[in-house]
Each structure stands twice: as structure tokens, then as C-alpha cells.
PDB file of C-alpha atoms in Angstrom:
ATOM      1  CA  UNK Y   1      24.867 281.842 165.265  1.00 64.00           C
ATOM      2  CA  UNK Y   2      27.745 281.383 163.197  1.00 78.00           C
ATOM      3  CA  UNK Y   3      29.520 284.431 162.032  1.00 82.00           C
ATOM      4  CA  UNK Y   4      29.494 283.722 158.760  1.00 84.00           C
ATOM      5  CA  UNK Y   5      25.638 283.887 158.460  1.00 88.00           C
ATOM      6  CA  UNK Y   6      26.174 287.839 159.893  1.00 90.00           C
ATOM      7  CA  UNK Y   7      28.505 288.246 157.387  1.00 91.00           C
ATOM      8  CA  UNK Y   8      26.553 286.868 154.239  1.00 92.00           C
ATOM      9  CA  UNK Y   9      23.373 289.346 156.060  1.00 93.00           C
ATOM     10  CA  UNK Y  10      25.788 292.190 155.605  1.00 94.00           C
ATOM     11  CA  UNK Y  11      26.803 291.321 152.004  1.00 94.00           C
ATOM     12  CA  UNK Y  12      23.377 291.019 151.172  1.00 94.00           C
ATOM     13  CA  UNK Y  13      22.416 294.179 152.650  1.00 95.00           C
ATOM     14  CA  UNK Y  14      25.259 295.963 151.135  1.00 95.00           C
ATOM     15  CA  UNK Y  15      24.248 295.060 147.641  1.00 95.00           C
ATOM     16  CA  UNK Y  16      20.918 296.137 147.943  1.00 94.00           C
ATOM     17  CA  UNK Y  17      22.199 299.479 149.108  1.00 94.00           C
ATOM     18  CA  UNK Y  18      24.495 299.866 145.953  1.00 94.00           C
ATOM     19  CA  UNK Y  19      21.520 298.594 143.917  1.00 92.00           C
ATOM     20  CA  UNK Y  20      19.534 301.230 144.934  1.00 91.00           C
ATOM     21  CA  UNK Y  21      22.543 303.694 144.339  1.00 91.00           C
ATOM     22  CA  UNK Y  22      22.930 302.267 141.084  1.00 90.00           C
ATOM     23  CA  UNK Y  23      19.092 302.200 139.690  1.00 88.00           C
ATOM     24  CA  UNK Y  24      17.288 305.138 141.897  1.00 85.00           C
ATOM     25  CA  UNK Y  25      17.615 308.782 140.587  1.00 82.00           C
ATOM     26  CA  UNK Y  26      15.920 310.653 143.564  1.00 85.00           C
ATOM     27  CA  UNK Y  27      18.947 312.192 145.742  1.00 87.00           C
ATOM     28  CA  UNK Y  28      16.787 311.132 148.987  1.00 89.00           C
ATOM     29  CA  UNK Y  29      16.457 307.450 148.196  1.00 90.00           C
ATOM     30  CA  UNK Y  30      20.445 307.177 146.893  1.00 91.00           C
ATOM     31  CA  UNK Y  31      21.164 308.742 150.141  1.00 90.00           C
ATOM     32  CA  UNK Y  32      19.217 306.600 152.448  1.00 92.00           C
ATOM     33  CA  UNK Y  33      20.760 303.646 150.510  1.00 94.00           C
ATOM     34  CA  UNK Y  34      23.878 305.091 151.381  1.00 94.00           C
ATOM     35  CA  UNK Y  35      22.588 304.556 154.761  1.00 93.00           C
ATOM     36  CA  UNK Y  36      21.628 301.003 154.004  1.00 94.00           C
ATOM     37  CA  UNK Y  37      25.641 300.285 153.582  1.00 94.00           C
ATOM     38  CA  UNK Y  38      26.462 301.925 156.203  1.00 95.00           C
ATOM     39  CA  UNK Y  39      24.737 299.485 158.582  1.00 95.00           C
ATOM     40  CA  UNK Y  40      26.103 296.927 156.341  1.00 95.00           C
ATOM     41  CA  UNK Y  41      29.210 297.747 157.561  1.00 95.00           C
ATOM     42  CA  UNK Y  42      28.300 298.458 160.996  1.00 94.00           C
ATOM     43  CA  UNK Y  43      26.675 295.156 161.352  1.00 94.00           C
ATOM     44  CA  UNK Y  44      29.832 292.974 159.963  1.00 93.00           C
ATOM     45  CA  UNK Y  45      32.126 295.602 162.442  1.00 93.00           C
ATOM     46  CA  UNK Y  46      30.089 294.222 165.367  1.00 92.00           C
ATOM     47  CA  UNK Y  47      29.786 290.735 164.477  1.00 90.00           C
ATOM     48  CA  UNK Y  48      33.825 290.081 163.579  1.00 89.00           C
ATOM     49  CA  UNK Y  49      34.048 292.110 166.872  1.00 87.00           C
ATOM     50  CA  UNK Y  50      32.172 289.990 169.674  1.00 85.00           C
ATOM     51  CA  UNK Y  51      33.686 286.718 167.382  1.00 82.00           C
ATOM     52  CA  UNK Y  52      37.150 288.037 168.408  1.00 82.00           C
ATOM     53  CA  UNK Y  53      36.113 289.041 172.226  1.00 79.00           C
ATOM     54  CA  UNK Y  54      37.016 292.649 171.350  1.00 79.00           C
ATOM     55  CA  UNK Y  55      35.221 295.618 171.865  1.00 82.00           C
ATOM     56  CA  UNK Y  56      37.146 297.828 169.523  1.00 86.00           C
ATOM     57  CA  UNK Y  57      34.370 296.642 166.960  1.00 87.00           C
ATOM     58  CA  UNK Y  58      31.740 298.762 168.401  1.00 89.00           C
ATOM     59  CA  UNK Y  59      33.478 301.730 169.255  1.00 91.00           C
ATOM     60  CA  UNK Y  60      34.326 301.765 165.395  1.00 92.00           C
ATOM     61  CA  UNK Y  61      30.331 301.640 164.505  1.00 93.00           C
ATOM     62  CA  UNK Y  62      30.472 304.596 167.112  1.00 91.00           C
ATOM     63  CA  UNK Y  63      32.244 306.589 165.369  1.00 93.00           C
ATOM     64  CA  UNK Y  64      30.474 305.411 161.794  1.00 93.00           C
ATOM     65  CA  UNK Y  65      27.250 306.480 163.464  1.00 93.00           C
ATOM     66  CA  UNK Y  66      28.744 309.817 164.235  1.00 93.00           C
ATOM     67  CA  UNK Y  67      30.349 310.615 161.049  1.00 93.00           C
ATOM     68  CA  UNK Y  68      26.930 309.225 159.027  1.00 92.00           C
ATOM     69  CA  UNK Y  69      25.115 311.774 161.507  1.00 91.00           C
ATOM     70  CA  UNK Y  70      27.499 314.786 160.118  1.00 93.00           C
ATOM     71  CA  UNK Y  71      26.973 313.160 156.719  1.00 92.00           C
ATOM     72  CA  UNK Y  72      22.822 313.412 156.640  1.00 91.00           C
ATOM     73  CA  UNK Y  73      23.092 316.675 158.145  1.00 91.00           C
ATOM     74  CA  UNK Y  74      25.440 317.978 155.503  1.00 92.00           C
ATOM     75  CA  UNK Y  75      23.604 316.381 152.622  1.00 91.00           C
ATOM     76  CA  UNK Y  76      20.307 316.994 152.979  1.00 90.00           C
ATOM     77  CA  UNK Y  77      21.304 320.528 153.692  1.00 90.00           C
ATOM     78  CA  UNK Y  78      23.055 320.772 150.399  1.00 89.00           C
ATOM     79  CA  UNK Y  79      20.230 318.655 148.368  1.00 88.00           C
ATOM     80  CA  UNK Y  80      17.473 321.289 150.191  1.00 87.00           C
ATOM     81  CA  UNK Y  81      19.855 323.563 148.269  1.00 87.00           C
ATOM     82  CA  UNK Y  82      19.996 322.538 145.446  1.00 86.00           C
ATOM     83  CA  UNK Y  83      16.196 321.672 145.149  1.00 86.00           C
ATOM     84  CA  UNK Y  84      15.548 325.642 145.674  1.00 84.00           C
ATOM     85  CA  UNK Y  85      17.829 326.291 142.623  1.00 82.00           C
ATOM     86  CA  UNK Y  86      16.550 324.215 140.165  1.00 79.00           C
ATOM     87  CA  UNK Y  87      13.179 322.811 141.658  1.00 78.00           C
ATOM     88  CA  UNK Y  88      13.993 319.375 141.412  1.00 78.00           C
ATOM     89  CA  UNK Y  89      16.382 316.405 142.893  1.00 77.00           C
ATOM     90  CA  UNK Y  90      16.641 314.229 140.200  1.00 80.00           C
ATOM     91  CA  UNK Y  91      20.740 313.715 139.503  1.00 79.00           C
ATOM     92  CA  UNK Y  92      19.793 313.337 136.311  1.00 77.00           C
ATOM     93  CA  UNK Y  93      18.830 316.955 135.694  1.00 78.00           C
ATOM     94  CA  UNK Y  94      21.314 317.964 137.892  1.00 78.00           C
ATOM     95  CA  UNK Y  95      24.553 317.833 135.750  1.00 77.00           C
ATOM     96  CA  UNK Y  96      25.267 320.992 135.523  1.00 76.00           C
ATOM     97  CA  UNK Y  97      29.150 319.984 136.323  1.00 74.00           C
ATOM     98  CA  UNK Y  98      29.161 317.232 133.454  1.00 71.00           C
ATOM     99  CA  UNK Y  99      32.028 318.179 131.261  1.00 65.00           C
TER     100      UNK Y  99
ATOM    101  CA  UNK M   1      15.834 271.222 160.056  1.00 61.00           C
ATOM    102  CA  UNK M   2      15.494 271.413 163.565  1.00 68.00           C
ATOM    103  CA  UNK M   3      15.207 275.389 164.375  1.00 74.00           C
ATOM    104  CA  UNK M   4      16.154 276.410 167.500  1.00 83.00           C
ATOM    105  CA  UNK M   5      14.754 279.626 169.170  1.00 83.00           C
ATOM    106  CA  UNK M   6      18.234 281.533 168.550  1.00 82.00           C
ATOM    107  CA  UNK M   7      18.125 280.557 165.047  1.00 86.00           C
ATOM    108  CA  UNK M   8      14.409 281.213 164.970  1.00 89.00           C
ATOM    109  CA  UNK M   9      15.042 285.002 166.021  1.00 88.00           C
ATOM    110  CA  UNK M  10      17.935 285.157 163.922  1.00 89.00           C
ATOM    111  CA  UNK M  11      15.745 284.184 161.221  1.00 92.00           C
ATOM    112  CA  UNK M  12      13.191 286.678 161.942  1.00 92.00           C
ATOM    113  CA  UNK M  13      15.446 290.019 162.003  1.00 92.00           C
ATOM    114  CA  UNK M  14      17.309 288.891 159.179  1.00 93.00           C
ATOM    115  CA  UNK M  15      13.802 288.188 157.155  1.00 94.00           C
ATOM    116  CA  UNK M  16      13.008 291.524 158.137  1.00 93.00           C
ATOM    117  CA  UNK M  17      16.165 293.624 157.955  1.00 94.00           C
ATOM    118  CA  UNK M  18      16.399 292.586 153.672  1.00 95.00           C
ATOM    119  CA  UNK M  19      12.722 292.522 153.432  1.00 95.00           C
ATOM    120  CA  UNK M  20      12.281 296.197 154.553  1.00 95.00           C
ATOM    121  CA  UNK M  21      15.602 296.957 152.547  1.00 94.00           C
ATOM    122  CA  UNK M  22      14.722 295.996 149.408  1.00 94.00           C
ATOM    123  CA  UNK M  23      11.401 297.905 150.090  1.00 93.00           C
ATOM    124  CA  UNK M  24      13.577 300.626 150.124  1.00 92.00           C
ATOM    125  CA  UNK M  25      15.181 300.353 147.302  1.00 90.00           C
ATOM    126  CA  UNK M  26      11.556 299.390 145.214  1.00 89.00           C
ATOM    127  CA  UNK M  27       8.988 301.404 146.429  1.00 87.00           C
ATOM    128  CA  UNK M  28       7.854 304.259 144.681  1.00 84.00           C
ATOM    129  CA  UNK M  29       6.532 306.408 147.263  1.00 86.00           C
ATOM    130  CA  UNK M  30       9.419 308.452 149.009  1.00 87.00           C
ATOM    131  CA  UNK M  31       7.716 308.403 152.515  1.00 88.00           C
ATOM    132  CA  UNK M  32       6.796 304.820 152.395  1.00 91.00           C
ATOM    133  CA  UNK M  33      10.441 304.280 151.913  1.00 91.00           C
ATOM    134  CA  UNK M  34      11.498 306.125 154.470  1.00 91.00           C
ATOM    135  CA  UNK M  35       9.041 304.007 157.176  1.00 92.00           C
ATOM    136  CA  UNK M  36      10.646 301.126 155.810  1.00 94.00           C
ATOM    137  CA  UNK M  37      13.930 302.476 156.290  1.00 94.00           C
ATOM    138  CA  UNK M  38      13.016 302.688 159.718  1.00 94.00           C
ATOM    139  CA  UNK M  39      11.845 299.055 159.859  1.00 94.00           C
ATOM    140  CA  UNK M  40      15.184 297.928 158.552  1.00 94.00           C
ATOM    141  CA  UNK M  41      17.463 300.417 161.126  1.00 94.00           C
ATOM    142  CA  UNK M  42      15.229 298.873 164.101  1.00 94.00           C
ATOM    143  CA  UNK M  43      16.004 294.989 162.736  1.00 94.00           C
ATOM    144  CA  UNK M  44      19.506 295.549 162.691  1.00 94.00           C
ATOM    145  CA  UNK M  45      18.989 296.930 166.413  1.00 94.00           C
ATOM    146  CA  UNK M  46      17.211 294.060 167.301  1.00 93.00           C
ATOM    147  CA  UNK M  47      20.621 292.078 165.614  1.00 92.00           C
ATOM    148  CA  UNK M  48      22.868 294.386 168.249  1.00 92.00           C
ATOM    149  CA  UNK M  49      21.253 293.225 170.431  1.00 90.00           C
ATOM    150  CA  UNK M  50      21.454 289.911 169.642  1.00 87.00           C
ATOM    151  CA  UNK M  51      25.349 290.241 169.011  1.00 87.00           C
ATOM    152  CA  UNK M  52      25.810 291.007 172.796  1.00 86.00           C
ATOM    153  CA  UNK M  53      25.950 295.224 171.455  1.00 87.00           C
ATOM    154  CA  UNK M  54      23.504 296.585 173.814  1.00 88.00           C
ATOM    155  CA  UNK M  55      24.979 300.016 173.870  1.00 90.00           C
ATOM    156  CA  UNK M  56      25.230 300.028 170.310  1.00 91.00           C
ATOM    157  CA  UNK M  57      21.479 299.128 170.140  1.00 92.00           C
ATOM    158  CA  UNK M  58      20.341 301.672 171.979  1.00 92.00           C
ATOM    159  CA  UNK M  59      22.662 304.076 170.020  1.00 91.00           C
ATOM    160  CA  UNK M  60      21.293 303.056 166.384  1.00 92.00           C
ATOM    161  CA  UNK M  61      17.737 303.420 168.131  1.00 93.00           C
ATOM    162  CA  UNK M  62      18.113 306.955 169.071  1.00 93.00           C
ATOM    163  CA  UNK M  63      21.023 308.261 166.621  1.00 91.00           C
ATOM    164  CA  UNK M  64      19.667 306.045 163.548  1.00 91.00           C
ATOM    165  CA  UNK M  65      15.518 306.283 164.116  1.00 90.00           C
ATOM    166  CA  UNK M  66      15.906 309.435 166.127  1.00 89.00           C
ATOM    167  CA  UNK M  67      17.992 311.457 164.780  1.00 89.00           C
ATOM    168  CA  UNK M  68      19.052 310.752 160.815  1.00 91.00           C
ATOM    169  CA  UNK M  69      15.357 309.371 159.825  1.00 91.00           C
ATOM    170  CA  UNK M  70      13.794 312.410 161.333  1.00 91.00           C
ATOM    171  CA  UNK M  71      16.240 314.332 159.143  1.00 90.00           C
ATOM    172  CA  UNK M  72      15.714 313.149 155.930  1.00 90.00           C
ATOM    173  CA  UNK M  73      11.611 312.440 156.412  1.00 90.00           C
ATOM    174  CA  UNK M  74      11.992 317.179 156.692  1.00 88.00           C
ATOM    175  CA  UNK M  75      14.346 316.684 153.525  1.00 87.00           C
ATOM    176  CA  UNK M  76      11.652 314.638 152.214  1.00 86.00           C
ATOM    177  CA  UNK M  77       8.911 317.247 152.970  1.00 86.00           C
ATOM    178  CA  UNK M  78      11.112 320.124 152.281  1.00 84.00           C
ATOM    179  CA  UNK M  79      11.764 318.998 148.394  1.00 81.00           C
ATOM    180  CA  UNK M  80       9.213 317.031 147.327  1.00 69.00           C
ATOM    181  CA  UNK M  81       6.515 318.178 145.590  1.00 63.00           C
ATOM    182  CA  UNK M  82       4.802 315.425 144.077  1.00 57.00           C
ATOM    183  CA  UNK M  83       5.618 312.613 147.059  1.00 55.00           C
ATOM    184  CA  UNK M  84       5.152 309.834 144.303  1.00 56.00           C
ATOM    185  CA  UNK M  85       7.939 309.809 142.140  1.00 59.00           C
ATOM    186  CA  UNK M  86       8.048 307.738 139.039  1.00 60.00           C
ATOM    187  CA  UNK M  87      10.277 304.991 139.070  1.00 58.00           C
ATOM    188  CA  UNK M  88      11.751 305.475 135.726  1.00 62.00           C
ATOM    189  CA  UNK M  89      14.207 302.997 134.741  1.00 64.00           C
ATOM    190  CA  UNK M  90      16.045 302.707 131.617  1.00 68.00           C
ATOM    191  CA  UNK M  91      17.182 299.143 130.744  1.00 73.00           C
ATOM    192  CA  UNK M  92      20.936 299.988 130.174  1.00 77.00           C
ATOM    193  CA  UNK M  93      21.396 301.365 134.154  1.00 80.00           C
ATOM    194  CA  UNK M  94      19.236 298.164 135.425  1.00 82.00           C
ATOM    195  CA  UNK M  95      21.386 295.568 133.452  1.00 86.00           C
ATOM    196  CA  UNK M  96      24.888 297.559 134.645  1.00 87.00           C
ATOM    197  CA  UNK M  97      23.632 298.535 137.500  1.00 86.00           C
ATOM    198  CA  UNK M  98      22.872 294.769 138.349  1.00 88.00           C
ATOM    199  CA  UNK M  99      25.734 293.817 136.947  1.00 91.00           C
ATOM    200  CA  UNK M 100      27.838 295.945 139.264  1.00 92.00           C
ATOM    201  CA  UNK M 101      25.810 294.742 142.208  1.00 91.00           C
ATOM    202  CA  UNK M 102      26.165 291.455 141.279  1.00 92.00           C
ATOM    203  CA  UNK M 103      29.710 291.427 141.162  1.00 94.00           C
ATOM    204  CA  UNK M 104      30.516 293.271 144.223  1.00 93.00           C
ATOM    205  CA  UNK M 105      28.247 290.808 145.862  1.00 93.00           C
ATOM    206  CA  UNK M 106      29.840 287.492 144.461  1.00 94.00           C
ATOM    207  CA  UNK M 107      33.326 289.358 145.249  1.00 93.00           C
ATOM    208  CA  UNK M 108      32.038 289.696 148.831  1.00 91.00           C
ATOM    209  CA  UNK M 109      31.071 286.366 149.490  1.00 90.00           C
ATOM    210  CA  UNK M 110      34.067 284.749 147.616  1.00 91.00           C
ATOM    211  CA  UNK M 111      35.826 286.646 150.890  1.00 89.00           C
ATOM    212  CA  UNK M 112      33.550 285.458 153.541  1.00 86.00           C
ATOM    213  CA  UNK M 113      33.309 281.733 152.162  1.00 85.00           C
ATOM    214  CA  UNK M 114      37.404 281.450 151.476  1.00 85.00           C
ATOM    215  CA  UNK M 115      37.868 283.026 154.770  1.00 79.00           C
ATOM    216  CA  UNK M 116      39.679 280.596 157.195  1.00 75.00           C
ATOM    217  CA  UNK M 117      37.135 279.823 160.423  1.00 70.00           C
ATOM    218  CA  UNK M 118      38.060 281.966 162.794  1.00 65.00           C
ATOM    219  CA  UNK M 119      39.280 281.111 166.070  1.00 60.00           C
ATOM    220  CA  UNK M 120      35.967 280.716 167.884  1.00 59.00           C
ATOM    221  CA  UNK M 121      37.263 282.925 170.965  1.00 56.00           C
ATOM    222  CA  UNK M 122      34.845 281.822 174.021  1.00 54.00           C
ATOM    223  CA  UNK M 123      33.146 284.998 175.800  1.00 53.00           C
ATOM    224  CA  UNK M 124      30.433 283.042 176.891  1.00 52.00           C
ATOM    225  CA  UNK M 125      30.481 284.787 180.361  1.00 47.00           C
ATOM    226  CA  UNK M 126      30.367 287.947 178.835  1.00 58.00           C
ATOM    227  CA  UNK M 127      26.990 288.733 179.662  1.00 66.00           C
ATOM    228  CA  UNK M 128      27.643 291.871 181.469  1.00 73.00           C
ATOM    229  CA  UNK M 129      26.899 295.291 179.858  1.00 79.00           C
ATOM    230  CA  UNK M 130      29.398 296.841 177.569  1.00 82.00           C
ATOM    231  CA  UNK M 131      29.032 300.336 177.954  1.00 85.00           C
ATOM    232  CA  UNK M 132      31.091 300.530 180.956  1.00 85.00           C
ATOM    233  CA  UNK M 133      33.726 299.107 178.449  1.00 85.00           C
ATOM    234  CA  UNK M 134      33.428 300.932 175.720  1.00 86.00           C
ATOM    235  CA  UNK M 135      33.360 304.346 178.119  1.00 87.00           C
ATOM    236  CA  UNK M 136      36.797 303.362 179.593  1.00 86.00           C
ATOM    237  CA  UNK M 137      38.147 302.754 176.039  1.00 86.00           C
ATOM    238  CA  UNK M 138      36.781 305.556 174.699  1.00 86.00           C
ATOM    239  CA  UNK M 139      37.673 308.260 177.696  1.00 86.00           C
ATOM    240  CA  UNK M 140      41.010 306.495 179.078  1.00 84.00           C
ATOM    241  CA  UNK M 141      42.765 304.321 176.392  1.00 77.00           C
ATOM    242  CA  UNK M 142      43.813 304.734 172.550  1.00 83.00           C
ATOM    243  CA  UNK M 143      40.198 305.996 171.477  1.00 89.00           C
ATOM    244  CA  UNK M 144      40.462 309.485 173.268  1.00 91.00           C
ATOM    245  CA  UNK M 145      41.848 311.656 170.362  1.00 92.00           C
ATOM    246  CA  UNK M 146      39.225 310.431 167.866  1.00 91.00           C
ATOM    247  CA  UNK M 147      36.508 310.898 170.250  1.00 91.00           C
ATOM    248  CA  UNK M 148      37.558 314.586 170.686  1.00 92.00           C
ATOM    249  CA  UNK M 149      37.856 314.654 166.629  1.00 93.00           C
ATOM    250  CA  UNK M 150      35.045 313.262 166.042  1.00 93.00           C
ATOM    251  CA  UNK M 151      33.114 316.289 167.993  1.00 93.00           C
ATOM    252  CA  UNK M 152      35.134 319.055 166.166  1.00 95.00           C
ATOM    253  CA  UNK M 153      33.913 316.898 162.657  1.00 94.00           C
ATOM    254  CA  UNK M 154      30.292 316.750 164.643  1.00 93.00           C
ATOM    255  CA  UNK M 155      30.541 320.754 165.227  1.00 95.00           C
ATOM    256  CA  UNK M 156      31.797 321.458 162.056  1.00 94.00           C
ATOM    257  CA  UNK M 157      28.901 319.546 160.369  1.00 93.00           C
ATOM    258  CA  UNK M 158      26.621 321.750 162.220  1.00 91.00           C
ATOM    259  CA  UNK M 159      27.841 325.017 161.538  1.00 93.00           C
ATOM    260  CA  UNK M 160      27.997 323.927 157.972  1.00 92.00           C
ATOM    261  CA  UNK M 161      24.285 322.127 157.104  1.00 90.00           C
ATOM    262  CA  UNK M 162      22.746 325.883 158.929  1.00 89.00           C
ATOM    263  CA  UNK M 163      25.293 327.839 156.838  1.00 90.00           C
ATOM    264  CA  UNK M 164      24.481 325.602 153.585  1.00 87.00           C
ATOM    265  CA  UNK M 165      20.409 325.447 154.232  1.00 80.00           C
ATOM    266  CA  UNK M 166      19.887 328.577 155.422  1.00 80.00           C
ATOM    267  CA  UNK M 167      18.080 331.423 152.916  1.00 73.00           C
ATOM    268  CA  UNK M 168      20.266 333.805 150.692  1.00 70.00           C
ATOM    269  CA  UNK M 169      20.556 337.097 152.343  1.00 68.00           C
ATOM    270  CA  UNK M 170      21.775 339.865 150.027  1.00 66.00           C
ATOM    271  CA  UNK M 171      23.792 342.679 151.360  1.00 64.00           C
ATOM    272  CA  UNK M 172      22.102 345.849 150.716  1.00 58.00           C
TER     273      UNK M 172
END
């Protein structure tokens, strides 16, 4: 397959993830959206890699995968948190910070 | 259109990898979308794979579906109390929200399409594994200092979600 058919997957994959950052209010969903573009990423990382005949690519998605590991960890610990504060995870209660 | 079986299979994981996606993003029940989060990590395995990545596959299969979904299906249990949320949705967020989308998507595929081809390099005898590759580049070459950072960041992480989760003990 041609690259540019990975690519366009990617794009369309991204856009669904910011969709669902953009529309969803439940911290759990934006963040496994947030996931969603991550693998959009990782998946047009990989393809521009083997098109080039370089494996730098993947070790870059390596190193995604390990810093969206840290980032799940520290999130949901922080939205578990937050959800025995104030009993709920919708962001749109939780604006404490607004100014 | 004549489909060969590469572009058949192609097809297929892409089919399934925006399917399950916009699932995702639609779905009202939290667990439901957290199965079909798993549908779409395994598709874009299946697309590693495909790519020639097979280290990487087996990576998103046991960091991705292992690891992170397991996580957030406990944050799931752990905060939900009703596990079907209402999908409230106010018309000013939708229409900005797919404006936004929209854009960044157009944007994105202004780049791909004005892209120059690129030059096709042939690694059609590359059939052999990669891991022994990406080892050597990762323990021997340039990628050895952000390996080692990238276990501090991994530590660090750790110490901090037990730190962050764990229950307030008050000093008597």
C-alpha cells in the first residue's frame, strides 16, 4: 500500500480523537481519545518510517508508548482523585480553577 | 476495482480501526467504549504488522491492551457510579467542536496530498525481524540516553500515580 493511504488513516483517526476531546465531558472518554491520537501518531511514525527504510520510526513509537504508559498512570491516578473530592468527573463541574 | 488480498486486508483493519474509533467517541456506555477501544488498539496492531513493525505489534498488544486498557477499565470502575453516562451535548461545543476538527483535518490532508511522493526506498528484502535492530539502536547507538530517561520518567510516573491515588492519611 501506498503511504499516503496510512497517512490519510492517521488523519482520520486523529480527528476523531480531537472530536471526542472536543464534544465528550467524561475525563475517561477525553482521555482514551487522547489515546486515540496517540496511535494516530504512532501509526504515521511507522509508516513514513519503513517508506524511508529506517528504523528510527519505531523506536520513536517506543518511546510514545512509554511516555503514554506514564501518562495513563498519572492521570487516572489524579482523575481517581479528584472523583473522591467532588464525586464526579465531569470537567464541566470541575472548574474550580476557572478565573 | 480489482482488490487485491493486500489491499483487501488493508481494507479490513482500516474499516475496523475508524469503525471501533468513532464507537469510541459515540457510545454512551463508558465500558462499551472502552472494549471498543480495545478493538481499535488491536487493528492498528494488526496495521504494525502489516507495516513490517512486528516488534512494535507485539509491544502495542501487551503495553496498549495489556497494560493502559486494563488501567483505565479500574479508573472506570473506580469512579463511575452510574456506568451510563448521558451524552449531553450542547449545540454550540458540537458546531465548534466540529468546526475545529474539521479544520485540523482538512489542514492535515492539505499536508499529506501537497506532499512531494517520496522516494519509494526499496526494502523489499527486509523481511527479517526488527527487533534485533531496534535492540542494537536502542542499547549501542544514539538512542541509549533516552532509553535510560525514559525509565527515570517511567519510575517517576510510578512513584507519583501511588503517591497521587493513594488515601489521605492525617498525622495524628
Amino acid at each position: 500500500m501506498a503511504l499516503q493511504y496510512y497517512l490519510i488513516l492517521s488523519a482520520l483517526l486523529f480527528t476523531i480523537g480531537v472530536i471526542g476531546v472536543l464534544i465528550r465531558r467524561n475525563a475517561i472518554i477525553i482521555f482514551m481519545c487522547i489515546e486515540l491520537m496517540l496511535n494516530a501518531a504512532n501509526l504515521a511514525f511507522v509508516a513514513i518510517g519503513r517508506e524511508l527504510g529506517d528504523a528510527s520510526g519505531q523506536i520513536f513509537v517506543f518511546f510514545v508508548m512509554t511516555v503514554a504508559a506514564a501518562e495513563v498512570a498519572i492521570g487516572l491516578a489524579i482523575i481517581v482523585s479528584v472523583f473522591r473530592h467532588r464525586e464526579t468527573i465531569n470537567i464541566d463541574e470541575i472548574n474550580t480553577m476557572k478565573g | 476495482m480489482e482488490l487485491n488480498p493486500q489491499q483487501l486486508v488493508f481494507y479490513l483493519f482500516a474499516l475496523l480501526t475508524i469503525g471501533s474509533a468513532v464507537v469510541v467517541v459515540t457510545i454512551r456506555n463508558i465500558v462499551y467504549a472502552a472494549f471498543s477501544l480495545m478493538v481499535t488498539l488491536f487493528s492498528i496492531a494488526g496495521l504494525y504488522v502489516f507495516l513490517q513493525a512486528d516488534f512494535l505489534a507485539a509491544t502495542q498488544v501487551i503495553v496498549y491492551v495489556g497494560g493502559i486498557l486494563v488501567l483505565i477499565l479500574f479508573g472506570v470502575m473506580m469512579t463511575s457510579g452510574s456506568l451510563d453516562l448521558k451524552l449531553k451535548l450542547e449545540r454550540g461545543q458540537l458546531f465548534w467542536g466540529g468546526v475545529v476538527s474539521l479544520t485540523i483535518f482538512g489542514l492535515l490532508l492539505s499536508v499529506i496530498t501537497n506532499t512531494p511522493q517520496w522516494e519509494n526506498v526499496d526494502i523489499g528484502a527486509s523481511q527479517e525481524p526488527t527487533t534485533r535492530k531496534i535492540g542494537e539502536m536502542i542499547m549501542k547507538e544514539e538512542y541509549l540516553l533516552p532509553f535510560e530517561i525514559a525509565s527515570i520518567l517511567l519510575l517517576v510516573a510510578l512513584i507519583g500515580a501511588a503517591l497521587i491515588s493513594r488515601k489521605e492519611v492525617r498525622d495524628e
